[in-house]
Short mmCIF file of C-alpha atoms in Angstrom, two decimals:
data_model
loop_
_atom_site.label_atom_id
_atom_site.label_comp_id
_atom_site.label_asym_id
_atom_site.label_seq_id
_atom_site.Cartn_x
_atom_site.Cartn_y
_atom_site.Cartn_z
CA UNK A 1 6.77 18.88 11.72
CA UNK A 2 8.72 21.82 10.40
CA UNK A 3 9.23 21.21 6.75
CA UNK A 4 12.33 23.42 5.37
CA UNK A 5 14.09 23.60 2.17
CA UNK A 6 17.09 21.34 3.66
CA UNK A 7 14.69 18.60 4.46
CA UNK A 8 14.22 18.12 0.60
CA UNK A 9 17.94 18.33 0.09
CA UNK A 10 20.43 15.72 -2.07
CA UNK A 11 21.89 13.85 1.24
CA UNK A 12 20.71 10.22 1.39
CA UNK A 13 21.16 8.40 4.85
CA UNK A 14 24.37 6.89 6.20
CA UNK A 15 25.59 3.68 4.78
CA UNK A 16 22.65 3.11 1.88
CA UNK A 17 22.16 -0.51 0.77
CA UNK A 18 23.97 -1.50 -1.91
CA UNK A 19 21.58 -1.57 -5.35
CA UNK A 20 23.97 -3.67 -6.96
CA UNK A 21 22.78 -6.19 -5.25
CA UNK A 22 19.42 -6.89 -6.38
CA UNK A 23 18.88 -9.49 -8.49
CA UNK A 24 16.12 -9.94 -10.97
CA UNK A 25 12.63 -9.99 -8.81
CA UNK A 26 8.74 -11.82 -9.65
CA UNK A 27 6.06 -10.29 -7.96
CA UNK A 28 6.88 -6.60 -9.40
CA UNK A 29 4.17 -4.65 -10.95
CA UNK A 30 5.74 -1.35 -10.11
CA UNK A 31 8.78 0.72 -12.14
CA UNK A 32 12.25 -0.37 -10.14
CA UNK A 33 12.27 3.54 -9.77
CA UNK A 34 9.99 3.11 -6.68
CA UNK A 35 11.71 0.00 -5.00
CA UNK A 36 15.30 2.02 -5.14
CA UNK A 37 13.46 5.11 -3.78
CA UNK A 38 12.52 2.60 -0.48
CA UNK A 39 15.62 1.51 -0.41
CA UNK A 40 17.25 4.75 -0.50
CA UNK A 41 15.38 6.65 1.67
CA UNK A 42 12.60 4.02 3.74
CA UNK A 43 10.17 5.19 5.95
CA UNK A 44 10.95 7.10 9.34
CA UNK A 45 12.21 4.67 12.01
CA UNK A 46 12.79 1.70 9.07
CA UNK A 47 16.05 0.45 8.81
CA UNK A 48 15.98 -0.67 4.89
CA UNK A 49 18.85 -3.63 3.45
CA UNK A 50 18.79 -6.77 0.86
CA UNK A 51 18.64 -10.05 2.14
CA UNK A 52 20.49 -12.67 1.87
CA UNK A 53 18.94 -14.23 -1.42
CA UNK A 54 18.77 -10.53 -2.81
CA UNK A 55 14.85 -9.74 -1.98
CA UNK A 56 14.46 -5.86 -0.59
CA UNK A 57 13.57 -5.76 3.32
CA UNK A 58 13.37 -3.32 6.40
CA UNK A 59 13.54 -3.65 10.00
CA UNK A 60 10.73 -1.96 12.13
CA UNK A 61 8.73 -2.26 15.72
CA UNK A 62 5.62 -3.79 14.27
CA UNK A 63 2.44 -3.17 16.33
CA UNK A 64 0.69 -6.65 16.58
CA UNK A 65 -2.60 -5.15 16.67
CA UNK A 66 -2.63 -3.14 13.18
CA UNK A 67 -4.91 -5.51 11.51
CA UNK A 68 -6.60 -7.02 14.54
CA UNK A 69 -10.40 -6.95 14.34
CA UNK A 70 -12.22 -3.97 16.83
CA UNK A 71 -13.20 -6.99 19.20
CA UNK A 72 -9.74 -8.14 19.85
CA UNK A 73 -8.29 -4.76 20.10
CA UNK A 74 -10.76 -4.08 22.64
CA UNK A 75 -10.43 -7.08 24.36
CA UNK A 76 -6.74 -6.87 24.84
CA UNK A 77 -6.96 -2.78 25.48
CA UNK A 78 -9.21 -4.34 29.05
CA UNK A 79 -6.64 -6.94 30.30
CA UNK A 80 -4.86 -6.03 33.30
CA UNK A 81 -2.29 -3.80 33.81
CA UNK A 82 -2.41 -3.42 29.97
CA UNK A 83 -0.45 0.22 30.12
CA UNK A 84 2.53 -1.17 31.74
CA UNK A 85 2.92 -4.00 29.06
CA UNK A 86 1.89 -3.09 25.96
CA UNK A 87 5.09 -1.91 25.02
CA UNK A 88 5.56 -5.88 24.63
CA UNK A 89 3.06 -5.65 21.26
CA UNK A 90 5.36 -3.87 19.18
CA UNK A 91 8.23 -5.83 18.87
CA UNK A 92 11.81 -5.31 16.35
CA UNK A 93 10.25 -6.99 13.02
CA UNK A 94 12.08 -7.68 9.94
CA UNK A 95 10.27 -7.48 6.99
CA UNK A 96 10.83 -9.05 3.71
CA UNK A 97 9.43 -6.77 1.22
CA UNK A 98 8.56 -3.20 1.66
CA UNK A 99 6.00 -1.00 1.79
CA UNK A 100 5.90 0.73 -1.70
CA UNK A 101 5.28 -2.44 -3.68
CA UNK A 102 1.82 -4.12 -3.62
CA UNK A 103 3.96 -7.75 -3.36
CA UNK A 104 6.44 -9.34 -1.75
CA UNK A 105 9.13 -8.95 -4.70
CA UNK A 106 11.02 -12.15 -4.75
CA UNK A 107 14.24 -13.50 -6.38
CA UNK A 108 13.61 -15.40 -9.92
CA UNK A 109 15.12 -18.66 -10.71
CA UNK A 110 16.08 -19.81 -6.54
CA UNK A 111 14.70 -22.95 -4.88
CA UNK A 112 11.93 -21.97 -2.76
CA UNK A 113 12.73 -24.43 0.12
CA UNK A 114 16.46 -23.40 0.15
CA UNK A 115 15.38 -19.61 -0.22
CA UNK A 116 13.12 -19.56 2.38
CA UNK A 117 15.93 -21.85 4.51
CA UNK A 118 18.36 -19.48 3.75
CA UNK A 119 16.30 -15.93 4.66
CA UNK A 120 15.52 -17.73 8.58
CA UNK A 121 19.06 -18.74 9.07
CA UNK A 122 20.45 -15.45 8.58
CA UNK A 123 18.09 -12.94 9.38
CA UNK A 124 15.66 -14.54 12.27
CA UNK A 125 17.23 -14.80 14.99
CA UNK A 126 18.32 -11.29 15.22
CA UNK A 127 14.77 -10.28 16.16
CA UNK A 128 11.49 -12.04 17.58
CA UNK A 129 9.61 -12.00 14.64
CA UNK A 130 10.20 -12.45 10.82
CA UNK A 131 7.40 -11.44 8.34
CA UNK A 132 7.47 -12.20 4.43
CA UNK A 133 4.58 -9.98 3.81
CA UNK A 134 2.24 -9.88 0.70
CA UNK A 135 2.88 -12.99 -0.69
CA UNK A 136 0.71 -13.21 -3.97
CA UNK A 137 -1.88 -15.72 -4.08
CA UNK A 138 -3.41 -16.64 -7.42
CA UNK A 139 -3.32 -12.91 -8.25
CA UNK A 140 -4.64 -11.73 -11.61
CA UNK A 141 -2.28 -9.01 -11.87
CA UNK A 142 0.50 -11.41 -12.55
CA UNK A 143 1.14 -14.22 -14.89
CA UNK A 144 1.38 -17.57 -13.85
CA UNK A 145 4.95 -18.25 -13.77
CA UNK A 146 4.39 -15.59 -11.16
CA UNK A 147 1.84 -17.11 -9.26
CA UNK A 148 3.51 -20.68 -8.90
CA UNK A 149 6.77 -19.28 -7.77
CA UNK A 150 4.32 -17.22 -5.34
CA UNK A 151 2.56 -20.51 -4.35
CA UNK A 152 5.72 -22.46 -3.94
CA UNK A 153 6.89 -19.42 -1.28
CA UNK A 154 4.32 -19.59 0.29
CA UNK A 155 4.21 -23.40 1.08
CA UNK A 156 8.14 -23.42 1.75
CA UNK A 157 7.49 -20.97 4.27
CA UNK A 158 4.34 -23.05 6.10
CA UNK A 159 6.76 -26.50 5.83
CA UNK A 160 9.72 -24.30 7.32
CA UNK A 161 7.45 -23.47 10.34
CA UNK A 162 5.95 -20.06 9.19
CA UNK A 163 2.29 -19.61 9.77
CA UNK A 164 0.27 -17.89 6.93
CA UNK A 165 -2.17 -15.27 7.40
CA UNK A 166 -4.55 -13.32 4.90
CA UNK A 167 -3.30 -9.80 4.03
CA UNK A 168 -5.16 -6.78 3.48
CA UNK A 169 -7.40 -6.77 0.41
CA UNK A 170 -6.02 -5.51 -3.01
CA UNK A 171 -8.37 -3.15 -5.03
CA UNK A 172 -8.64 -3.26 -8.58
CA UNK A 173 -10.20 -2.82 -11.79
CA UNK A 174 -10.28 -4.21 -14.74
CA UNK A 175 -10.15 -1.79 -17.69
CA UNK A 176 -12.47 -3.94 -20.02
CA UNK A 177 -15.25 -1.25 -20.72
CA UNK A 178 -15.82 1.34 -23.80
CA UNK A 179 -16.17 3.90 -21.60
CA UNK A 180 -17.50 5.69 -17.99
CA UNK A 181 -20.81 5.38 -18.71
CA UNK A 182 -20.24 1.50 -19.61
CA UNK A 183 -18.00 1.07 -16.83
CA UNK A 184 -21.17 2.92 -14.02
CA UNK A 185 -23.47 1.10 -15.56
CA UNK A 186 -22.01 -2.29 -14.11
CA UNK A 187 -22.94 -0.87 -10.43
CA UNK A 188 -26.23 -0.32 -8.96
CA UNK A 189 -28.87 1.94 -9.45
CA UNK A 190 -27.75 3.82 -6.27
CA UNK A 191 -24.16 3.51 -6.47
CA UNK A 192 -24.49 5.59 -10.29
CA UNK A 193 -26.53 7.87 -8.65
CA UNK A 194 -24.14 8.68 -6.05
CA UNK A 195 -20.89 9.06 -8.06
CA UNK A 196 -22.63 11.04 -11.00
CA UNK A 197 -23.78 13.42 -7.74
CA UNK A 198 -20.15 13.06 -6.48
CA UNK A 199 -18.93 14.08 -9.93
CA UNK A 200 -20.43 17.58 -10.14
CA UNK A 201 -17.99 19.29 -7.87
CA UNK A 202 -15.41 18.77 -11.70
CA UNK A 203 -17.00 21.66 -12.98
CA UNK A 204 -15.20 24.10 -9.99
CA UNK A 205 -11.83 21.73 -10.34
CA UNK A 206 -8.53 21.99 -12.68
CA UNK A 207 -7.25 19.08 -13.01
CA UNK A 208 -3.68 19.55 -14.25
CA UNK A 209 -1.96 15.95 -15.66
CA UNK A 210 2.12 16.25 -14.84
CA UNK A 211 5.11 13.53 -15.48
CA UNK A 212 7.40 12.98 -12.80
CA UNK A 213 10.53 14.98 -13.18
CA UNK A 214 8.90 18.30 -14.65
CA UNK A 215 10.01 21.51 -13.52
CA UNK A 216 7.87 22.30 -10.62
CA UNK A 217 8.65 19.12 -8.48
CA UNK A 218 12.70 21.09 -8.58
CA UNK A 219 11.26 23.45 -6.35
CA UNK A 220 11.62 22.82 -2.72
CA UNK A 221 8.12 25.17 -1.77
CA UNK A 222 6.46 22.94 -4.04
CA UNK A 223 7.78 19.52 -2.43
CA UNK A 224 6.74 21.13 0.24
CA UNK A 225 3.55 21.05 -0.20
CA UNK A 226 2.95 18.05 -1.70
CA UNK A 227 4.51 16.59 1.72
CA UNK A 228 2.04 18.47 3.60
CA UNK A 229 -0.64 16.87 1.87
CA UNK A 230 0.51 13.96 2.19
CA UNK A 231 1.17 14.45 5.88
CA UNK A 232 -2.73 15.56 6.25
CA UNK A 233 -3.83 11.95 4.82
CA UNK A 234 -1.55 10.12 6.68
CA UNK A 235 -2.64 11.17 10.30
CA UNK A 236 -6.46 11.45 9.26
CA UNK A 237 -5.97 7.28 8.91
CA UNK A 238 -6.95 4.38 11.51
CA UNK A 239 -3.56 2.26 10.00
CA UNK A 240 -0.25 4.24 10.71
CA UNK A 241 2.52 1.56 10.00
CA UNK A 242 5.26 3.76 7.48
CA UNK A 243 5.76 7.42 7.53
CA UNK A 244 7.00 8.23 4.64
CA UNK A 245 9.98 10.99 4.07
CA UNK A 246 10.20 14.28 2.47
CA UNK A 247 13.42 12.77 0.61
CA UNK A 248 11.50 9.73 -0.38
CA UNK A 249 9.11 11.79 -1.82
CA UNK A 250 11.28 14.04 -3.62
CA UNK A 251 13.15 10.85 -5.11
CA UNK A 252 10.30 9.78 -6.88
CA UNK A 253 8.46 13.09 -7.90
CA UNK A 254 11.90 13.73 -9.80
CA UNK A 255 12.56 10.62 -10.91
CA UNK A 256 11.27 11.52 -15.18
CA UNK A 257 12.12 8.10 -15.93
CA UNK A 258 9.82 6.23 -13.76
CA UNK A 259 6.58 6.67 -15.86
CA UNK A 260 4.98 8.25 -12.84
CA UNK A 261 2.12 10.70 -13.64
CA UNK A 262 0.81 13.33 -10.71
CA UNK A 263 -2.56 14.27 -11.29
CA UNK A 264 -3.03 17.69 -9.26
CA UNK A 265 -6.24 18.83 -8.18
CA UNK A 266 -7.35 22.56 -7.86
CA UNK A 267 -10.00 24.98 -6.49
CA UNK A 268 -9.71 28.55 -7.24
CA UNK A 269 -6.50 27.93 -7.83
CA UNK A 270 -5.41 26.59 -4.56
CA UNK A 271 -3.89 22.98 -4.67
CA UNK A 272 -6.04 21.28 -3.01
CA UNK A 273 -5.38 17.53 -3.33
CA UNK A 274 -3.06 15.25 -5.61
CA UNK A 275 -2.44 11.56 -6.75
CA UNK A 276 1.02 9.89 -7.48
CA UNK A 277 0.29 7.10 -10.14
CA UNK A 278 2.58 4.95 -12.52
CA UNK A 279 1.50 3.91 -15.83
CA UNK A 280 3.74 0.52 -15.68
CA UNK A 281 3.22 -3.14 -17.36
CA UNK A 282 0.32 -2.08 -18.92
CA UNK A 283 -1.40 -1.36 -15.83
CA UNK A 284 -1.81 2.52 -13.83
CA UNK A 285 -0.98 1.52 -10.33
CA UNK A 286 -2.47 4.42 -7.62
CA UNK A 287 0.67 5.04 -5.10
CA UNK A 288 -0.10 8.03 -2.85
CA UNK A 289 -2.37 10.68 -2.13
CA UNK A 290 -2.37 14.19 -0.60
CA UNK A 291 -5.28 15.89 0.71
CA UNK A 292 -6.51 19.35 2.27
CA UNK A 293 -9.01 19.03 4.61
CA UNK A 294 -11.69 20.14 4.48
CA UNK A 295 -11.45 21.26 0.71
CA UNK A 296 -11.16 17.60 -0.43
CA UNK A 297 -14.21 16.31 1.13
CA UNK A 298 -15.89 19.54 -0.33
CA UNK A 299 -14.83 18.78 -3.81
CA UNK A 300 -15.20 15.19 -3.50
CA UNK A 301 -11.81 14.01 -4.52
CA UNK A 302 -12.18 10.12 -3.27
CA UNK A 303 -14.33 10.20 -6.07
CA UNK A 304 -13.50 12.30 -8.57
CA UNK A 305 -9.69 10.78 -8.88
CA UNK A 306 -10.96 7.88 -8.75
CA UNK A 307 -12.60 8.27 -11.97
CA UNK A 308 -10.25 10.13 -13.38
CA UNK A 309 -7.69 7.53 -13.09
CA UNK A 310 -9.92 4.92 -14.76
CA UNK A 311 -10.57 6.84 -17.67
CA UNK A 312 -7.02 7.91 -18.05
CA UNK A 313 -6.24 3.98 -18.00
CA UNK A 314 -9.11 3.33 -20.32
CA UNK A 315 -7.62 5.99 -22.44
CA UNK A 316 -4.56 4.62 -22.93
CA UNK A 317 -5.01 1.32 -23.34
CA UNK A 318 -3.65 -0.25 -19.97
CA UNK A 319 -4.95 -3.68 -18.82
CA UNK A 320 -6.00 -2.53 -14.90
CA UNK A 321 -6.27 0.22 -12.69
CA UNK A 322 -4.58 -0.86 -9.43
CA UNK A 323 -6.05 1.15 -6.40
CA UNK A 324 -4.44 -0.22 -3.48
CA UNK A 325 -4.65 -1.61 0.27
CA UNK A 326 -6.69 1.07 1.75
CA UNK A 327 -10.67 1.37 2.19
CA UNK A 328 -11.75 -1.58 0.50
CA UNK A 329 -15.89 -0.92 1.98
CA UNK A 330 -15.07 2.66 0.32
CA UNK A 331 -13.61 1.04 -3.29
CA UNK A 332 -16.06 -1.30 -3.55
CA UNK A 333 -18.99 0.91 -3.61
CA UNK A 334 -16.43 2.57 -6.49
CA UNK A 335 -17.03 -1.10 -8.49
CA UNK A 336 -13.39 -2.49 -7.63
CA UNK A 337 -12.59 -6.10 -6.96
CA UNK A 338 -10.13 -7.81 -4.57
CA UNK A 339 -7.42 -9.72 -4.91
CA UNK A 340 -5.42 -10.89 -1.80
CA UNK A 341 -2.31 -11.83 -0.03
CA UNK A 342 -0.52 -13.72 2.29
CA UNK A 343 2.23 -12.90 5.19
CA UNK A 344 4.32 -15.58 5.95
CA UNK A 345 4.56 -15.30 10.04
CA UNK A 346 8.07 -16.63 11.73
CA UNK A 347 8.33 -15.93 15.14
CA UNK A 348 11.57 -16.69 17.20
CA UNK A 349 9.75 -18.07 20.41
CA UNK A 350 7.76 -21.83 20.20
CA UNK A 351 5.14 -20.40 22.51
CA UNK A 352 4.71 -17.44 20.02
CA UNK A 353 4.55 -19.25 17.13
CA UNK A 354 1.84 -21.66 18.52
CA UNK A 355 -0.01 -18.55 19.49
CA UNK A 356 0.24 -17.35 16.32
CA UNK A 357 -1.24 -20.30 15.03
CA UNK A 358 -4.51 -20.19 17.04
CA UNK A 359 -5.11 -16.81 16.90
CA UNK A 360 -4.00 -16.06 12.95
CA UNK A 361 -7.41 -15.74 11.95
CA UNK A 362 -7.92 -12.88 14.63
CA UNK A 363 -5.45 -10.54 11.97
CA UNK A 364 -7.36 -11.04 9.12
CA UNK A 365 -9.88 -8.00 9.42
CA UNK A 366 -9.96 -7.28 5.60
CA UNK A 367 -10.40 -11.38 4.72
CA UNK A 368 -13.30 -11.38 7.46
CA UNK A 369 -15.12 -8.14 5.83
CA UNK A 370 -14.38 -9.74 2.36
CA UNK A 371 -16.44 -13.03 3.37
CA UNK A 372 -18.88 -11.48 5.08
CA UNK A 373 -19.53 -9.15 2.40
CA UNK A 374 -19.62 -12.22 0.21
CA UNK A 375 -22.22 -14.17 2.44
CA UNK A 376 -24.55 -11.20 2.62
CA UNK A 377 -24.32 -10.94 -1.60
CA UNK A 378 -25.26 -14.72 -1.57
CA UNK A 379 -27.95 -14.21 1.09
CA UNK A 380 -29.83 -11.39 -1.03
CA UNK A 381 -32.10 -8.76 0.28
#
């Protein structure tokens, strides 16, 4: 991609959705900065509006298999004449909710039934599937007005013919310890060992701490950058569902008001990794990442931010340190826990939908490595 100073200019794309229309929304643990950034400028190929009953959305292909387990993947990859219709596995998707918030953010003080009665009557038939994704589900990151309204979604959507499956597993940790050495000491005698080795490569970092809005994130070599990085994370992943833009990006690195904090990581002077987190409702919630490879994994970054963003929480008195969808096997071994979700599955075709409802279980990779994981714990060594 060739990144020039006009790709991080001031025009927003044709016919924006109307922010005005947004009505108050549950299920919100990040600044309303970062939802208006989606729907300003959503991810490339997303097509981002508000719904009916006011909850953000996007339209997208979705590729069926993105949380399939290996087995399936490889099963389907052998059927016959698998080139020639695979095409069929990505189908036009809308999505209620979007991708920058860790849940499904959901209009206060509406009926779930009608809601959810409402939402399929306007916007499922236009495509062959309909996806409420991240629904909570008895999350302790939100209170419990939260969690009902969450649990009454959730059912209205199985009675209206939805079909539930797990979501990917929510990192997090509580911020309930005097310190780092408290908070290591929780994890095994290995695991300390291995982030106190990890934690070495500090001495040959600056770590610079930077609001949102400051000076630097006006320049468009800098933005630059920063894109790049993030651009070097996002195609070293296995899951490539939104590609975020260099205007989204310079939306919220501007945006002073958002309580966003950029920690910036560098070697010799050379940028050579940084972290997009916002200190919101008493919790730091981790957003984005950009890496240079092979400078990170040199310096140890996973790590080392990591801990740097639980002591800055610790620090400052927040509740949690939310630390996202990605690499749960990884954040464990970090001492996170897991909270999860559900997506609320409405396809457009009968025979789909009873598919759906045989195989759900199929799409629940992170769910299955969550159980097993737990079996193994309560089978000991």
């Amino acid at each position: 991609m060739n990144l020039t100073e006009a790709a991080f200019g001031a025009a927003v794309e044709d016919e924006p959705p109307d922010l005005a229309g947004l009505p108050p929304l549950g299920n919100v643990l990040e600044p309303p900065g970062l939802l208006r950034a989606f729907l300003m400028h959503p991810p490339r190929d997303f097509a981002a509006f508000i719904t009916c009953i006011g909850a953000p959305a996007f339209r997208a292909r979705f590729d069926l298999l993105t949380t399939a387990d290996a087995a399936t993947r490889r099963r389907i990859g052998r059927l016959p004449l698998y080139a020639r219709w695979k095409g069929a596995l990505h189908p036009r998707t809308c999505f209620v909710g979007t991708t920058v918030s860790e849940y499904a953010p959901l209009p206060r003080g509406r009926d779930a039934a009608a809601a959810v009665a409402a939402l399929l009557q306007a916007h499922a038939p236009a495509q062959p599937l309909l996806i409420v994704k991240d629904i909570p589900q008895d999350s302790p990151l939100l209170d419990a007005v939260d969690n009902r309204r969450a649990a009454d979604f959730a059912e209205a959507c199985a009675n209206a013919g939805c079909v539930l499956v797990a979501g990917q597993a929510l990192a997090y940790v509580p911020i309930d310890f005097a310190d780092a050495d408290a908070f290591l000491a929780r994890l095994s005698h290995a695991r300390r060992r291995d982030i106190r080795r990890k934690l070495r490569a500090r001495v040959a970092l600056q770590i610079e701490t930077l609001p949102t809005g400051a000076d630097c994130f006006h320049d468009a070599r800098v933005l630059e950058h920063y894109y790049t990085l993030y651009l070097a994370v996002y195609r070293q992943s296995d899951l490539h569902f939104d590609l975020l833009t260099p205007a989204f990006f310079q939306a919220v690195l501007q945006d002073a008001g958002s309580g966003g904090v950029v920690f910036a990581y560098r070697h010799a002077g050379e940028l050579i990794g940084w972290n997009l987190c916002y200190a919101h409702a008493g919790m730091l919630i981790d957003k984005y990442v950009g890496f240079a490879y092979p400078q990170a994994r040199a310096h140890n970054l996973y790590a080392v931010s990591w801990m740097q963003n639980i002591e800055y929480a610790r620090a400052r008195g927040l509740r949690h340190y939310v630390a996202g969808w990605t690499d749960p096997e990884v954040k464990a071994a970090l001492g996170a826990r897991f909270t999860f979700t559900r997506h609320a599955v409405y396809a457009r075709s009968r025979v789909l939908r009873a598919l759906l409802r045989c195989c759900a279980g199929r799409f629940e990779r992170d769910r299955a490595w969550f159980e097993g994981r737990a079996g193994a714990h309560a089978a000991g060594p």
